[in-house]
CSV table of C-alpha atoms in Angstrom, one decimal:
chain,number,residue,atom,x,y,z
A,1,UNK,CA,273.1,305.7,54.8
A,2,UNK,CA,273.2,303.5,51.7
A,3,UNK,CA,270.7,306.1,49.9
A,4,UNK,CA,273.6,309.1,50.4
A,5,UNK,CA,276.5,306.7,49.7
A,6,UNK,CA,275.0,305.7,46.6
A,7,UNK,CA,272.7,308.0,45.1
A,8,UNK,CA,275.4,310.5,43.1
A,9,UNK,CA,277.2,307.5,42.2
A,10,UNK,CA,274.1,306.1,41.1
A,11,UNK,CA,272.9,309.5,38.6
A,12,UNK,CA,276.6,309.4,37.3
A,13,UNK,CA,276.5,305.5,35.9
A,14,UNK,CA,273.0,306.3,34.2
A,15,UNK,CA,274.7,309.3,32.8
A,16,UNK,CA,277.5,307.9,31.5
A,17,UNK,CA,275.8,304.8,30.5
A,18,UNK,CA,273.6,307.1,28.2
A,19,UNK,CA,275.9,309.0,26.8
A,20,UNK,CA,277.6,305.0,25.6
A,21,UNK,CA,274.4,304.7,23.5
A,22,UNK,CA,275.6,304.5,19.5
A,23,UNK,CA,274.7,307.9,17.6
A,24,UNK,CA,274.3,305.8,14.9
A,25,UNK,CA,270.7,304.4,16.3
A,26,UNK,CA,269.6,307.4,17.5
A,27,UNK,CA,270.1,308.3,13.4
A,28,UNK,CA,268.4,306.0,12.1
A,29,UNK,CA,265.1,306.4,13.8
A,30,UNK,CA,265.4,309.2,13.7
A,31,UNK,CA,265.6,308.8,9.8
A,32,UNK,CA,262.6,306.0,9.9
A,33,UNK,CA,260.6,309.1,11.7
A,34,UNK,CA,260.7,307.9,15.5
A,35,UNK,CA,258.7,311.3,17.2
A,36,UNK,CA,260.8,311.9,20.8
A,37,UNK,CA,258.7,309.2,23.1
A,38,UNK,CA,259.8,306.7,20.7
A,39,UNK,CA,263.4,307.6,20.8
A,40,UNK,CA,263.1,307.0,24.4
A,41,UNK,CA,260.9,304.2,24.9
A,42,UNK,CA,262.2,302.2,21.2
A,43,UNK,CA,265.5,303.4,21.0
A,44,UNK,CA,267.4,305.0,24.1
A,45,UNK,CA,266.2,302.3,26.9
A,46,UNK,CA,266.3,299.3,25.2
A,47,UNK,CA,269.9,300.1,23.9
A,48,UNK,CA,271.1,300.9,27.8
A,49,UNK,CA,269.3,298.2,29.6
A,50,UNK,CA,272.1,295.7,29.1
A,51,UNK,CA,275.3,298.2,30.0
A,52,UNK,CA,273.4,300.5,32.7
A,53,UNK,CA,271.9,296.4,34.2
A,54,UNK,CA,275.9,295.6,34.5
A,55,UNK,CA,276.5,299.1,36.0
A,56,UNK,CA,273.8,298.9,38.7
A,57,UNK,CA,275.6,295.1,39.8
A,58,UNK,CA,278.1,296.9,40.6
A,59,UNK,CA,276.5,299.9,42.8
A,60,UNK,CA,275.1,297.0,44.1
A,61,UNK,CA,278.8,295.8,45.8
A,62,UNK,CA,279.2,299.7,46.8
A,63,UNK,CA,276.0,299.4,48.4
A,64,UNK,CA,276.5,296.5,50.1
A,65,UNK,CA,280.2,298.3,51.6
A,66,UNK,CA,277.8,301.1,51.8
A,67,UNK,CA,275.7,298.9,54.4
A,68,UNK,CA,278.3,296.9,56.1
A,69,UNK,CA,279.1,300.6,57.4
A,70,UNK,CA,275.5,301.5,57.9
A,71,UNK,CA,275.2,298.5,60.2
A,72,UNK,CA,278.5,298.6,62.0
A,73,UNK,CA,278.1,302.8,63.1
A,74,UNK,CA,274.6,302.4,63.7
A,75,UNK,CA,272.8,299.3,64.9
A,76,UNK,CA,274.1,296.9,68.3
A,77,UNK,CA,272.9,293.9,66.4
A,78,UNK,CA,274.1,291.9,63.6
A,79,UNK,CA,276.7,290.8,61.5
A,80,UNK,CA,279.0,293.3,61.9
A,81,UNK,CA,277.8,293.8,66.2
A,82,UNK,CA,279.3,290.1,65.7
A,83,UNK,CA,282.3,291.2,64.4
A,84,UNK,CA,283.1,294.2,66.5
A,85,UNK,CA,282.0,292.1,69.9
A,86,UNK,CA,284.4,289.0,68.8
A,87,UNK,CA,287.4,291.9,67.3
A,88,UNK,CA,287.8,293.2,71.0
A,89,UNK,CA,288.1,290.2,72.2
A,90,UNK,CA,290.6,289.5,70.4
A,91,UNK,CA,288.4,286.0,68.8
A,92,UNK,CA,289.7,286.3,65.7
A,93,UNK,CA,289.7,282.8,64.9
A,94,UNK,CA,285.0,283.4,65.2
A,95,UNK,CA,285.7,287.1,63.3
A,96,UNK,CA,287.3,285.5,60.1
A,97,UNK,CA,284.4,282.9,58.8
A,98,UNK,CA,281.9,285.9,59.6
A,99,UNK,CA,283.9,288.9,57.4
A,100,UNK,CA,284.2,285.8,54.5
A,101,UNK,CA,280.0,284.9,54.7
A,102,UNK,CA,279.4,288.3,54.3
A,103,UNK,CA,282.3,288.7,51.4
A,104,UNK,CA,280.4,284.9,49.7
A,105,UNK,CA,276.5,286.7,49.5
A,106,UNK,CA,277.9,289.6,48.1
A,107,UNK,CA,279.5,287.1,45.7
A,108,UNK,CA,276.1,285.3,45.1
A,109,UNK,CA,274.7,287.9,44.6
A,110,UNK,CA,276.7,289.3,41.6
A,111,UNK,CA,276.8,285.4,39.9
A,112,UNK,CA,273.3,285.2,39.8
A,113,UNK,CA,272.4,288.8,39.1
A,114,UNK,CA,274.8,287.9,36.3
A,115,UNK,CA,273.1,285.0,34.7
A,116,UNK,CA,269.4,287.0,35.4
A,117,UNK,CA,271.4,289.1,33.1
A,118,UNK,CA,271.8,286.3,30.3
A,119,UNK,CA,268.1,285.8,30.6
A,120,UNK,CA,266.3,289.2,30.2
A,121,UNK,CA,268.8,291.0,27.4
A,122,UNK,CA,269.5,287.3,25.3
A,123,UNK,CA,270.8,289.8,22.5
A,124,UNK,CA,274.1,290.5,24.5
A,125,UNK,CA,276.9,288.9,23.0
A,126,UNK,CA,277.5,287.5,27.4
A,127,UNK,CA,274.0,285.8,26.7
A,128,UNK,CA,274.2,284.4,23.1
A,129,UNK,CA,278.1,282.7,23.9
A,130,UNK,CA,280.4,285.1,22.4
A,131,UNK,CA,282.9,285.7,24.4
A,132,UNK,CA,284.3,289.1,24.0
A,133,UNK,CA,287.0,290.3,21.7
A,134,UNK,CA,289.5,290.7,25.0
A,135,UNK,CA,288.4,286.6,25.7
A,136,UNK,CA,288.3,285.5,22.2
A,137,UNK,CA,292.4,286.5,22.1
A,138,UNK,CA,293.0,284.9,25.3
A,139,UNK,CA,291.8,282.0,24.7
A,140,UNK,CA,293.3,281.6,21.3
A,141,UNK,CA,296.5,282.5,21.7
A,142,UNK,CA,297.8,279.8,23.8
A,143,UNK,CA,296.1,277.2,21.3
A,144,UNK,CA,297.5,279.4,18.3
A,145,UNK,CA,300.8,278.8,20.3
A,146,UNK,CA,300.6,275.5,21.1
A,147,UNK,CA,299.5,274.1,17.3
A,148,UNK,CA,303.0,276.4,16.3
A,149,UNK,CA,305.3,274.4,18.9
A,150,UNK,CA,303.5,271.2,17.5
A,151,UNK,CA,304.8,272.3,13.8
A,152,UNK,CA,308.1,272.8,15.2
A,153,UNK,CA,308.4,269.6,16.7
A,154,UNK,CA,307.6,267.5,13.6
A,155,UNK,CA,309.3,270.1,11.0
A,156,UNK,CA,305.9,270.4,9.0
A,157,UNK,CA,304.3,273.7,8.0
A,158,UNK,CA,300.9,274.3,8.3
A,159,UNK,CA,299.9,275.0,5.3
A,160,UNK,CA,302.1,272.3,3.2
A,161,UNK,CA,300.7,270.0,5.8
A,162,UNK,CA,296.6,270.8,5.2
A,163,UNK,CA,297.2,271.3,1.4
A,164,UNK,CA,298.8,267.9,0.7
A,165,UNK,CA,295.7,265.2,-0.5
A,166,UNK,CA,294.7,262.2,1.2
A,167,UNK,CA,295.1,258.6,0.1
A,168,UNK,CA,292.3,256.6,0.1
C-alpha cells in the first residue's frame, strides 16, 4: 500500500526535478564535447541530486502517512491499533501522546535527513550557510527598520553620520 501510494508521486517528482535542471549547464557540457553518458553522469545527476533529495524528504512524509494508514487498516498490533483501541474506549488522554509521538518521529526523521543534506551536498547554499533570498530579506528588513527608527529618534542621517571623520 505504501509503494502504490507513493510510486506515482515519485515518478512525477523525478520528472519535475529533472525538468528544472539549468539548460545552460547541458549546453556548456555539450559545447565542451560531452557525450550522452557523460551528460547523464556528470551533469544531469549531480545537477538534480540536491533538489531530488529534498523532494524525496517530502515524499517520505507521504510514505509515513501511507504507512500509518496501512497499519490502521491491515495490522492488529502497533501504535495505530493502540490508538484505535483507546479511541474506542474514549481514553483520549492516552491517544494524544501516541499521535504526538508519531508526529515527532516524522519531524526528527526530517531534521536528521536535512542535516545529512548539508553533508551530502556541500556545494548547495543551504550547506554553505548562505541564506536564500527570502530568508535574507526577512532578516534584513527588521534590521533596516531598526536602524531607520534609531536614526529618526536621534535626528541623524546615516550618510552624514558615517561620513564625518573621527577626531583623534
